[in-house]
Coordinates of C-alpha atoms and ligand atoms in Angstrom, one line a residue:
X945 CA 18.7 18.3 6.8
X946 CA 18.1 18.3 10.5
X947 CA 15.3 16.5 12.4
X948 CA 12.3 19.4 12.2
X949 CA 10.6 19.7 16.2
X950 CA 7.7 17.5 16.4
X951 CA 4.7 19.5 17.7
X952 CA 3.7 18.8 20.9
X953 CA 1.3 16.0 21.7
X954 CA -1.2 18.7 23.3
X955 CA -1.2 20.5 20.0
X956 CA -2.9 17.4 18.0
X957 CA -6.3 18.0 19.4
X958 CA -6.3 21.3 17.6
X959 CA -4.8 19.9 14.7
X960 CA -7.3 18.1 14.2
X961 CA -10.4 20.4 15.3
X962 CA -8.7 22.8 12.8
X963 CA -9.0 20.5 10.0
X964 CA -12.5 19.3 11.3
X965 CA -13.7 22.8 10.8
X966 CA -11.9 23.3 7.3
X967 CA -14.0 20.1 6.3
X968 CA -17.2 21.0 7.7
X969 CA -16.7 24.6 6.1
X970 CA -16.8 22.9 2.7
X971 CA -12.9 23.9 1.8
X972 CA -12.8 20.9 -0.7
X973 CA -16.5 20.7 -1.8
X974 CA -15.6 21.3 -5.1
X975 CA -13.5 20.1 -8.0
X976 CA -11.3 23.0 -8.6
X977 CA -10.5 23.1 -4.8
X978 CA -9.4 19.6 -5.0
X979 CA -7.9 20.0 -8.0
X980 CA -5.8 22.9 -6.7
X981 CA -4.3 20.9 -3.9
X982 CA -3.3 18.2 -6.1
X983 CA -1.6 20.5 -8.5
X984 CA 0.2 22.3 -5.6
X985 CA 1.6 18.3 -4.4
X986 CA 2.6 18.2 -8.3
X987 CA 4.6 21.2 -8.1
X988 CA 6.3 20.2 -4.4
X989 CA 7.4 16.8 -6.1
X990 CA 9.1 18.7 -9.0
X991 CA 10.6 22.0 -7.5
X992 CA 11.8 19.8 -4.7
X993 CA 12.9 16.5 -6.2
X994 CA 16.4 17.0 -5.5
X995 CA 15.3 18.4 -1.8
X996 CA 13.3 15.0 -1.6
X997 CA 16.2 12.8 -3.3
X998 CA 18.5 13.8 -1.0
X999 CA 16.5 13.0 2.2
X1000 CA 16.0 9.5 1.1
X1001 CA 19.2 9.4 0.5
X1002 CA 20.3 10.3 3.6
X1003 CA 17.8 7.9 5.5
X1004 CA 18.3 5.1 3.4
X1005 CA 21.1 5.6 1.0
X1006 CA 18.2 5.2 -2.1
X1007 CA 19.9 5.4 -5.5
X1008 CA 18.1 8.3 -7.2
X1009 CA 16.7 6.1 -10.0
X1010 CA 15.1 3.9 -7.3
X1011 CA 14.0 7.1 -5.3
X1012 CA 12.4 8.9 -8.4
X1013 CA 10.7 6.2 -10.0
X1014 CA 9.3 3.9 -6.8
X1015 CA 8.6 7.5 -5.2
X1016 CA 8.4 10.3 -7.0
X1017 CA 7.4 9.4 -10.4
X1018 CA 5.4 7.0 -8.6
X1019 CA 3.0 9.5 -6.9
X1020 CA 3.1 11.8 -9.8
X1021 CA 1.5 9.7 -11.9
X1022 CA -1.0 9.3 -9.3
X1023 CA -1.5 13.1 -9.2
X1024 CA -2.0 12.9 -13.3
X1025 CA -4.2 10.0 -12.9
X1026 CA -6.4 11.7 -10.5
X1027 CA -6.3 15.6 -12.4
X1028 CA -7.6 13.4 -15.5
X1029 CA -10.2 11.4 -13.6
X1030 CA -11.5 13.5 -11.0
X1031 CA -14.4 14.6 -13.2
X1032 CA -15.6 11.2 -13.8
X1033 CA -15.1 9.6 -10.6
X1034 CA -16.9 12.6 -8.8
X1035 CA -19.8 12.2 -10.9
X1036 CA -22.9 10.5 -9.8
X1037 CA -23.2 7.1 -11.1
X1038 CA -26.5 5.6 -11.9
X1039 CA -28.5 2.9 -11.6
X1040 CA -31.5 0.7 -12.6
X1041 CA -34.2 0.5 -10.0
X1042 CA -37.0 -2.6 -10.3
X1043 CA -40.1 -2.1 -11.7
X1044 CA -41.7 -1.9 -7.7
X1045 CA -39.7 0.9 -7.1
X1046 CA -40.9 2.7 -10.3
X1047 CA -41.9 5.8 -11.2
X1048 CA -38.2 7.2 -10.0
X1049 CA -34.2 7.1 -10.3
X1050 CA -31.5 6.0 -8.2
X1051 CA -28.2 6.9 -7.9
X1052 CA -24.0 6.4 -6.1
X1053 CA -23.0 9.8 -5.2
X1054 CA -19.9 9.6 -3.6
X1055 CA -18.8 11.9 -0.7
X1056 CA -15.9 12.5 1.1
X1057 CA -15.6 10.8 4.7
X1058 CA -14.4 14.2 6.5
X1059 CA -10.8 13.9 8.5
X1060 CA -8.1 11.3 7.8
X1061 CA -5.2 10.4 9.5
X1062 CA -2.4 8.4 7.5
X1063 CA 0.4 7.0 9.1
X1064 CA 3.2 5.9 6.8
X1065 CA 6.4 4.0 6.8
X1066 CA 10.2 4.0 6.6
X1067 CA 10.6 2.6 3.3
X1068 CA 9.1 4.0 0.5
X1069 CA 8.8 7.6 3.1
X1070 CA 7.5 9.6 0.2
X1071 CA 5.0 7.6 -1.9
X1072 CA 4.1 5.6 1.4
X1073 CA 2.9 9.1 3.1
X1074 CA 1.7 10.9 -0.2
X1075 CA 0.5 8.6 -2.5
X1076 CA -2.5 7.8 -0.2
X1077 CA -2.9 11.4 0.2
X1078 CA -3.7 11.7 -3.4
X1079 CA -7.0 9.6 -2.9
X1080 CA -7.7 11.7 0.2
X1081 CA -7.5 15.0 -1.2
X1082 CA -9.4 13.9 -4.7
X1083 CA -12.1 12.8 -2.7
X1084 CA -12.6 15.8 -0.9
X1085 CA -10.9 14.4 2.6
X1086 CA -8.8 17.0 5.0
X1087 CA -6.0 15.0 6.3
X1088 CA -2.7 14.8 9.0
X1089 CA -0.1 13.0 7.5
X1090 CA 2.1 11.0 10.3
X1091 CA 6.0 10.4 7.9
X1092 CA 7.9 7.5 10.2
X1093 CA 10.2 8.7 12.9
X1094 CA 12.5 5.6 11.4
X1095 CA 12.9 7.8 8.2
X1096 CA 13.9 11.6 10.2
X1097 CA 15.5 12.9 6.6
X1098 CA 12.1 12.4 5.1
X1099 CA 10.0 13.0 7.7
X1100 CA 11.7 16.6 8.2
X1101 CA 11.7 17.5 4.7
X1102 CA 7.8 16.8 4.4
X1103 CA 6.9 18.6 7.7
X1104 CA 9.4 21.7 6.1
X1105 CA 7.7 21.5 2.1
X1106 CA 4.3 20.7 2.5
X1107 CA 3.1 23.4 4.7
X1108 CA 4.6 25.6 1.8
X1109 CA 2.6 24.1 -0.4
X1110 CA -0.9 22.6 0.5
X1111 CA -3.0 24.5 2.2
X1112 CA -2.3 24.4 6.4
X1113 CA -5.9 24.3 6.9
X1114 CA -6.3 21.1 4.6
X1115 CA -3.3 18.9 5.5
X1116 CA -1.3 18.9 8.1
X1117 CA 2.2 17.2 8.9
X1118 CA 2.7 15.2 12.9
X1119 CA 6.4 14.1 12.9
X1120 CA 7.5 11.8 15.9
X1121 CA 6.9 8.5 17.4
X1122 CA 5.1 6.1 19.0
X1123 CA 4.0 9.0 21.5
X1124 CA 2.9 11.4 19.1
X1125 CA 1.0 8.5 16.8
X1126 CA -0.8 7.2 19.8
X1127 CA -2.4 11.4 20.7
X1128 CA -3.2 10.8 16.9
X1129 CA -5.0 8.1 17.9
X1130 CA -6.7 8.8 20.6
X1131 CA -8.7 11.4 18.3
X1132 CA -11.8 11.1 16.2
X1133 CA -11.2 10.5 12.5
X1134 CA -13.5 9.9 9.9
X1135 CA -10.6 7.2 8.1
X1136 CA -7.2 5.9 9.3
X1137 CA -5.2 4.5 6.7
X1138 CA -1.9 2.7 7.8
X1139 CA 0.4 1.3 6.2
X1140 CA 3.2 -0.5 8.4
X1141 CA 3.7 -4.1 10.7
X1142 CA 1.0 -6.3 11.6
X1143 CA 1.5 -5.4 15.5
X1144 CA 0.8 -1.9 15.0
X1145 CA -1.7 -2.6 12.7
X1146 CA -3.7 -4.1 15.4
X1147 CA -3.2 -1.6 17.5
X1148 CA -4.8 1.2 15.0
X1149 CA -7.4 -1.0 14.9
X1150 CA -7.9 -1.5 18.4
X1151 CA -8.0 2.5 18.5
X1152 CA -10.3 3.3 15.2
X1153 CA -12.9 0.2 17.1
X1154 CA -14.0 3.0 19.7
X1155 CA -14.7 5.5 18.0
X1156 CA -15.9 2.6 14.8
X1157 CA -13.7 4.4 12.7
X1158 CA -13.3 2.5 9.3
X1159 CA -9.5 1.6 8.4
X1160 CA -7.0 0.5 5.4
X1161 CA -4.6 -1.9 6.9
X1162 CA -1.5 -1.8 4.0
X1163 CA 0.4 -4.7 6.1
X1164 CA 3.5 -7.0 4.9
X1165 CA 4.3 -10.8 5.3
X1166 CA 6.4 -13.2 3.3
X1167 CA 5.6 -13.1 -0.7
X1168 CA 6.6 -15.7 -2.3
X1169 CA 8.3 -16.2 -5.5
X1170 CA 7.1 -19.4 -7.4
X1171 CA 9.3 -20.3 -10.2
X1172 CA 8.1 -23.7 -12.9
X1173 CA 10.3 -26.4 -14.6
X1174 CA 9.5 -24.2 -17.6
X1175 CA 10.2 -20.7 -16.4
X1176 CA 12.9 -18.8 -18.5
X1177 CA 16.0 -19.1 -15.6
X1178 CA 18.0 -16.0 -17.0
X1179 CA 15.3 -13.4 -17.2
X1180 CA 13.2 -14.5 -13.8
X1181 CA 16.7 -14.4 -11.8
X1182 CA 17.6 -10.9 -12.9
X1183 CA 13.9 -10.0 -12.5
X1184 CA 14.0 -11.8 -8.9
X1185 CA 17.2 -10.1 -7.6
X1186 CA 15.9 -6.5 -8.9
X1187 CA 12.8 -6.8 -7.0
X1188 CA 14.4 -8.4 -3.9
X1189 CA 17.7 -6.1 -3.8
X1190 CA 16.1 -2.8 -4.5
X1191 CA 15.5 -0.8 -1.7
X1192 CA 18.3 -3.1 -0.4
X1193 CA 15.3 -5.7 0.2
X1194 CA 13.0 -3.4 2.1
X1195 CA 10.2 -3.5 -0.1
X1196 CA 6.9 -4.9 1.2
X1197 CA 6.2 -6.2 -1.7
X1198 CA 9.6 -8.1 -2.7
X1199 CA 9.5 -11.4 -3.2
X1200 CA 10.5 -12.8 0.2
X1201 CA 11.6 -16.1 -0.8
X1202 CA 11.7 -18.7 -3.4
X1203 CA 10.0 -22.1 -4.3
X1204 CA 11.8 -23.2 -7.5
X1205 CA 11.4 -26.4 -9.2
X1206 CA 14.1 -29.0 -8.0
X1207 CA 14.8 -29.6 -11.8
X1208 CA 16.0 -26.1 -12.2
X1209 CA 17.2 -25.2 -8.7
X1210 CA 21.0 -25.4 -9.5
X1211 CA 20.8 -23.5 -12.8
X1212 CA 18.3 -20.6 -10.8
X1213 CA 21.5 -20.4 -8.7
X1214 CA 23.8 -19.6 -10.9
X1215 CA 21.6 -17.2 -13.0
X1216 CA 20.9 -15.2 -9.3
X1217 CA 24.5 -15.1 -8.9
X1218 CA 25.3 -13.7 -12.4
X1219 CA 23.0 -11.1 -12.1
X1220 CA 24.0 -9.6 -8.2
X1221 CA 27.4 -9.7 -10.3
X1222 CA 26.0 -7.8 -13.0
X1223 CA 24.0 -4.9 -10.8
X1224 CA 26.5 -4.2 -8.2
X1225 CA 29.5 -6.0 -9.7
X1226 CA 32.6 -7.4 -7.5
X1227 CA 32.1 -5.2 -4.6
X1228 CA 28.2 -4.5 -3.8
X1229 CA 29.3 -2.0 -1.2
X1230 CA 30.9 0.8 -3.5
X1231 CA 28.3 0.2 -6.1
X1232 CA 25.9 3.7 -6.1
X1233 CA 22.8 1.4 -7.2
X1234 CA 22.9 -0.3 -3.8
X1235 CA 21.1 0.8 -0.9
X1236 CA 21.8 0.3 3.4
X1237 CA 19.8 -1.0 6.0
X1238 CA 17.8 1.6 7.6
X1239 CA 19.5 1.1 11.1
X1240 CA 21.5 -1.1 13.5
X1241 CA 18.5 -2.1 15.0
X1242 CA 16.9 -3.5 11.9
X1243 CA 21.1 -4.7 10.4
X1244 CA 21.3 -6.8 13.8
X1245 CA 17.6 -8.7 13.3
X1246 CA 19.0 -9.1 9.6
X1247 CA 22.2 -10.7 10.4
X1248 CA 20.8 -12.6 13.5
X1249 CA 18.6 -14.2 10.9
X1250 CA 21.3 -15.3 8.8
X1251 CA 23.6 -16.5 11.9
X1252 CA 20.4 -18.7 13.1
X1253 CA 21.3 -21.1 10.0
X1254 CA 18.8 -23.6 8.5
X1255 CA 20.2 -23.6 5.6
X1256 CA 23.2 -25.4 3.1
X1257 CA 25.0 -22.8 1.9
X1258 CA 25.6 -19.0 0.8
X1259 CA 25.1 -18.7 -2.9
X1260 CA 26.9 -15.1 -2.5
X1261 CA 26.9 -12.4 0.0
X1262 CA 26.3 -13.2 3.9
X1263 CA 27.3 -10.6 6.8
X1264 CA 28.2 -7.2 5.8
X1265 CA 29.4 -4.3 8.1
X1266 CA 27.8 -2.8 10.9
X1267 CA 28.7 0.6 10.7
X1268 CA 27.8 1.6 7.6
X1269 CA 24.7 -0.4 7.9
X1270 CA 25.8 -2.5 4.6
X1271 CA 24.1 -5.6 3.8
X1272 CA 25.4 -7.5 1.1
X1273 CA 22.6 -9.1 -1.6
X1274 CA 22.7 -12.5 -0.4
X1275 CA 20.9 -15.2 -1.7
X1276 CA 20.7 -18.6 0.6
X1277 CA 20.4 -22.6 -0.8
X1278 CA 19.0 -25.5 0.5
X1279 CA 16.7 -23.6 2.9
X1280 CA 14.6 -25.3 5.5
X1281 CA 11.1 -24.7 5.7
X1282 CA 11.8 -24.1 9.7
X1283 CA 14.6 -22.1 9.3
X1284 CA 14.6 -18.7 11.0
X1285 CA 14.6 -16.7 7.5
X1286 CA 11.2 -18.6 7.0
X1287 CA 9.6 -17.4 10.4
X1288 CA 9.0 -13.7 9.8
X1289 CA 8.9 -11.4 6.5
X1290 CA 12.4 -10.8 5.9
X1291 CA 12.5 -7.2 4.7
X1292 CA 16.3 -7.2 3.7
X1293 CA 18.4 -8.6 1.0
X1294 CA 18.3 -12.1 2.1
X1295 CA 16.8 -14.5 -0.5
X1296 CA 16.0 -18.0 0.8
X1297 CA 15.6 -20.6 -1.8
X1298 CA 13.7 -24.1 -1.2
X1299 CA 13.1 -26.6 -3.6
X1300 CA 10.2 -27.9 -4.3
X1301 CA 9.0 -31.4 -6.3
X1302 CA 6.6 -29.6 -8.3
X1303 CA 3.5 -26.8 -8.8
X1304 CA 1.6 -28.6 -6.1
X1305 CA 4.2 -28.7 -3.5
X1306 CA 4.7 -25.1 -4.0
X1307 CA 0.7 -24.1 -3.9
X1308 CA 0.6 -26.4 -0.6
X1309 CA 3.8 -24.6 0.4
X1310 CA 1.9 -20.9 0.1
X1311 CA -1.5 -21.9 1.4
X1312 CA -0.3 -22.8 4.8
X1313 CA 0.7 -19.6 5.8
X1314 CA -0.3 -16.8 6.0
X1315 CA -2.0 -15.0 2.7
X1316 CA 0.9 -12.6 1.1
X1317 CA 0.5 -9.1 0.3
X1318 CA 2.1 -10.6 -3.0
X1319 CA 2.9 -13.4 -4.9
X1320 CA 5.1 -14.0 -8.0
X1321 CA 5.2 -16.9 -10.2
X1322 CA 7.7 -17.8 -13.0
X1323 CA 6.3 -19.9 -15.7
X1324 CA 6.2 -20.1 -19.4
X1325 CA 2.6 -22.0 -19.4
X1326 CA -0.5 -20.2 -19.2
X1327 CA -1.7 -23.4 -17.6
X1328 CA 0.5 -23.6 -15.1
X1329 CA 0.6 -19.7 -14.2
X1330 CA -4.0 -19.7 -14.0
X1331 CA -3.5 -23.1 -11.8
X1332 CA -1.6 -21.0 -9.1
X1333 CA -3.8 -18.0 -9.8
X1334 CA -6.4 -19.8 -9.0
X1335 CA -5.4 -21.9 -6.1
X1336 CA -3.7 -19.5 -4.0
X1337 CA -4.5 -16.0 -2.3
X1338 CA -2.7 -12.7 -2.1
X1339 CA -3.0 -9.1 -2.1
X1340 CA -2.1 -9.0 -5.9
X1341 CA 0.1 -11.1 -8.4
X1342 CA 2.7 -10.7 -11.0
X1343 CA 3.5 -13.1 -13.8
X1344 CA 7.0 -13.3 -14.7
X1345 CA 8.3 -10.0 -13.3
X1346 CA 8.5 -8.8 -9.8
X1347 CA 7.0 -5.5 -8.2
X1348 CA 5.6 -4.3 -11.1
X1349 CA 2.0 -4.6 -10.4
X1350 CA 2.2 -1.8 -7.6
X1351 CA 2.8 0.7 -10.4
X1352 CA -0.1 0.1 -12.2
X1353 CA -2.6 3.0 -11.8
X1354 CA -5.5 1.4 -12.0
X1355 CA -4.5 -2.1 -10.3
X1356 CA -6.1 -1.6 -6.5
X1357 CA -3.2 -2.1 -4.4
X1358 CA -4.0 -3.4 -1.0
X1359 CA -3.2 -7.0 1.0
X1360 CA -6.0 -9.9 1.8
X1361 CA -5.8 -11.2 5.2
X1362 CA -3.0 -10.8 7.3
X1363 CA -1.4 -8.5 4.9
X1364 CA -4.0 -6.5 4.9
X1365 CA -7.1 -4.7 4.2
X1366 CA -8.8 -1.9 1.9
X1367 CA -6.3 -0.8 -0.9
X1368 CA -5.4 2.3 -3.2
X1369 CA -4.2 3.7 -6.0
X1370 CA -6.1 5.2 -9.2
X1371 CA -9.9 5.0 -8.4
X1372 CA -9.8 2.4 -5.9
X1373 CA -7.8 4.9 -3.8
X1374 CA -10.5 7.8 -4.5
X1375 CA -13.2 5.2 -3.4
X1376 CA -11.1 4.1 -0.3
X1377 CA -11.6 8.0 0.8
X1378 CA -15.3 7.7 -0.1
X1379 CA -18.5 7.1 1.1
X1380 CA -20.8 5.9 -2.1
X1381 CA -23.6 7.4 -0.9
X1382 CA -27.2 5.4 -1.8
X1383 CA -29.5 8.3 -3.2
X1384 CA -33.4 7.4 -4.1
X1385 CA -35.0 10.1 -6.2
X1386 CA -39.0 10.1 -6.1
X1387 CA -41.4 12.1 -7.5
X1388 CA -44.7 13.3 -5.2
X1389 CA -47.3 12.2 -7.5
X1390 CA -48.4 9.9 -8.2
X1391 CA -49.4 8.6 -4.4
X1392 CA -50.4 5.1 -4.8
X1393 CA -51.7 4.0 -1.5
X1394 CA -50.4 0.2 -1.7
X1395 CA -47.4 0.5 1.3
X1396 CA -49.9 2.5 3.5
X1397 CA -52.2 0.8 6.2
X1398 CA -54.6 -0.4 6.4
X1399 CA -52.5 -3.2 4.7
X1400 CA -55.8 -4.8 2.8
X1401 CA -55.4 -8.7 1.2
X1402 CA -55.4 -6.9 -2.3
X1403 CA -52.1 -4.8 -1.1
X1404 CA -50.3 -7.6 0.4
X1405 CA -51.1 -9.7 -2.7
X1406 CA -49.5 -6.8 -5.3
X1407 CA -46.2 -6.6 -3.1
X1408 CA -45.9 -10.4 -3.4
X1409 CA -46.4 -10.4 -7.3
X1410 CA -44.1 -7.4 -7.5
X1411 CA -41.4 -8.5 -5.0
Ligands
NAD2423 P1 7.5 2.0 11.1 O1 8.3 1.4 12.2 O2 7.9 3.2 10.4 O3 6.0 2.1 11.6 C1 5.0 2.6 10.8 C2 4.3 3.7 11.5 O4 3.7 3.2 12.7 C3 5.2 4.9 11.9 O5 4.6 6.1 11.5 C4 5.3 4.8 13.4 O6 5.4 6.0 14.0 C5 4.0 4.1 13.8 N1 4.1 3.3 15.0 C6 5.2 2.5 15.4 N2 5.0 1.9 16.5 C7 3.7 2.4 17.0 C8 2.9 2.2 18.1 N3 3.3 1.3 19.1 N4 1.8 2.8 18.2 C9 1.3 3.6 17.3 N5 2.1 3.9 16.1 C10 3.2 3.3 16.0 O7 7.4 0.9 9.9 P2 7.4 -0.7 9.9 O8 6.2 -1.2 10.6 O9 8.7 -1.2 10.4 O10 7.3 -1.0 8.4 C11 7.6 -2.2 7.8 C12 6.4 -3.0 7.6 O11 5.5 -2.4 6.8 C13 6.7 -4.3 6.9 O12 6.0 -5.4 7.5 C14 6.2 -4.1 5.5 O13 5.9 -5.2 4.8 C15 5.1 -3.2 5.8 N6 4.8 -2.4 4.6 C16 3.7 -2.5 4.0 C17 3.4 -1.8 2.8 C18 2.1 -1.9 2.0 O14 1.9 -1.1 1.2 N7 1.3 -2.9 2.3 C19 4.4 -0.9 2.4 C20 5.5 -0.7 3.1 C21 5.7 -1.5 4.2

């Protein structure tokens, strides 16, 4: 598929004043309207899959089973989610006023926030740019959707299906770069929701500050991957090297690296080694379930990271090849807690594992930095697992598996900190796109004169029995 022309920077304003007037025209005040764009996204996932498939091929050699369900099937379950839903979650919810406030009713009505812009990654390029359109269409939002210039297979294929589609008037596609994102931001939007890097991240929010436009930062960061004395080795290794080798590592929420028990460390080792054998057997690079680095530019950070040392020894893979942007799953002992692999989120198939003394040492470990987008622990006490719930912070968690949480419809999915802010998904992603509007109903009579001047002793003495 080739690279579709990015419209021109002096085109956005319109862009946007186009969708401005689609909003203010009432184009998705109702249900069925809403419903009628989500069904049409529903159709361009499943008359298009291979279309779609291919392009993330092409960008980042994604195995089909990894493209459908982290992708695909991902945002179609958010579409069915929302279709089922919609009724309820548009429907004014009530609430108890105090006796003071009495006789009358009070209600949340939540409304729509008007234009959105959502900027999306390389990684995940379709559920990344479409699964947060789900919340923004099913709560009544017009929005430009800007696919990563880092992912031009995707990217094209969006700006090519979804004007076929959704409605041109609702939801429009912006392909390019950092030129074309920062005309996006130079307009007025009524939500910007990002997902990406922390630098970036600061800059949308620098932008969305002068014109205080609200934001969801979906940011990254090292998650870690805590694994007890009493964790079973064999099924946390193969669940640790799916989540940290699919997507070839670049997964925001993989576990970035490991704090294991020292007791266990050198039987963890072995288990992670038998199961990169058993995924992508002798020769990773002709295996079909193993993806590439996205570029050379993100292969040479990689591989500079692993040539930096701070570390024992290689447990299996190391450098791979340049030109066909292969990097083996590789899965580093005896880490150092200064080594360069510990500096910055990783986001490729390089494991570092440190050993820790115990629980403690890992919690410590964790709270000094900065607060994940996610964090994994390995454990077969309930004990042990709510102590580290408990004592540390992070976007979300996920006992004894890996990943998993972010596919859990109605789990909010967002980061705390410097991994992020707001979150999506199921209802929290219709309420993310939402303004849940305070509505006071009272009725004329009666009149009682007690808030009116002139405020008499007897008036001021009611409100203070009442208040
Ligand atoms: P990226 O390079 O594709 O950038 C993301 C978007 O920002 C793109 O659309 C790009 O055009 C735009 N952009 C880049 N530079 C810009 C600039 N100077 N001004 C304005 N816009 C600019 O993606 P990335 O940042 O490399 O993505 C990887 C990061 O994203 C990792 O840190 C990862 O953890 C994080 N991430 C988070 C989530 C999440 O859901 N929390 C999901 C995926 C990735």
């Amino acid at each position: 598929m080739t690279d579709s022309p990015a419209p021109a920077v002096e085109s956005i304003p319109f862009i946007v004043e186009l969708l401005r007037e689609s909003y203010d025209a009432g184009r998705l005040r109702t249900i069925d309207s809403r419903q009628g764009q989500l069904r049409q996204l529903q159709r361009m996932l499943i008359e298009q899959e291979e279309a779609l498939l291919a392009a993330m091929a092409a960008d980042l050699a994604k195995p089909p089973m990894e493209a459908y369900a982290a992708e695909i099937g991902l945002v179609l379950s958010e579409i069915k989610h929302a279709l089922k839903n919609l009724d309820a979650w548009c429907a004014p919810e009530r609430v108890k006023v105090q006796i003071s406030f009495k006789p009358g009713s009070a209600e949340i009505v939540p409304e729509p926030l008007g234009v959105v812009l959502i900027i999306a990654p390389w990684n995940y390029p379709t559920q990344l740019l479409l699964a947060p359109l789900v919340g923004a269409l099913a709560a009544g939002n017009t929005a430009v959707l800007k696919p990563s210039e880092v992912a031009p297979a995707t990217a094209a294929a969006m700006a090519k299906l979804i004007p076929q589609y959704l409605d041109e008037r609702l939801v429009r596609v912006v392909t390019g770069g950092v030129e074309e994102t920062t005309a996006l931001l130079a307009e007025k939007f009524d939500h910007i929701f990002y997902t990406g890097n922390g630098t970036v991240g600061r800059i949308v929010m620098t932008a969305a500050a002068k014109n205080l436009t609200a934001v969801t930062l979906e940011l990254g960061g090292k998650s870690p991957a805590i694994v007890a004395a009493d964790a079973d080795i064999d099924v946390t290794a193969r669940r640790l090297a799916w989540g940290k080798f699919l997507n070839a590592g670049q997964t925001c929420v993989a576990p970035d690296y490991v704090l294991v028990d020292a007791t266990v460390e050198d039987k963890l080792m072995g288990a992670l080694l038998r199961a990169v054998h058993d995924f992508y057997g002798d020769d990773p690079k002709s295996s079909t379930d193993y993806g590439r680095i996205v570029n050379e530019r993100h292969w040479d950070r990689l591989t500079a990271l692993l040539d930096a040392g701070g570390y024992d020894s290689t447990v299996c893979g190391g450098h791979g090849d340049r030109a066909t942007k292969f990097l083996p799953p590789t899965v580093l002992a005896g880490v150092k807690a200064d080594a360069a692999v510990m500096h910055e989120e990783i986001f490729g198939p390089i494991l570092p594992v440190l050993a820790v003394d115990d629980i403690d040492e890992a919690i410590r470990f964790v709270n000094d930095r900065d607060k994940p987008l996610a964090l994994y622990v390995f454990s077969s006490s309930d004990d042990t697992v709510d102590r580290v719930i408990e004592r540390t912070s992070a976007g979300g968690v996920c006992v004894n598996h890996a990943v998993l949480q972010v596919g859990v419809g109605e789990l909010p999915f967002g980061g705390v900190g410097a991994s992020g802010m707001g979150s999506y998904h199921g209802k929290a992603g219709f309420d993310t796109f939402s303004h849940r509007k305070s509505v006071l109903r009272k009725p004329t009579k009666p009149d009682p004169s007690i808030l009116y001047p002139p405020y008499k002793s007897w008036k001021y003495r009611l409100v203070r029995r009442f208040m």
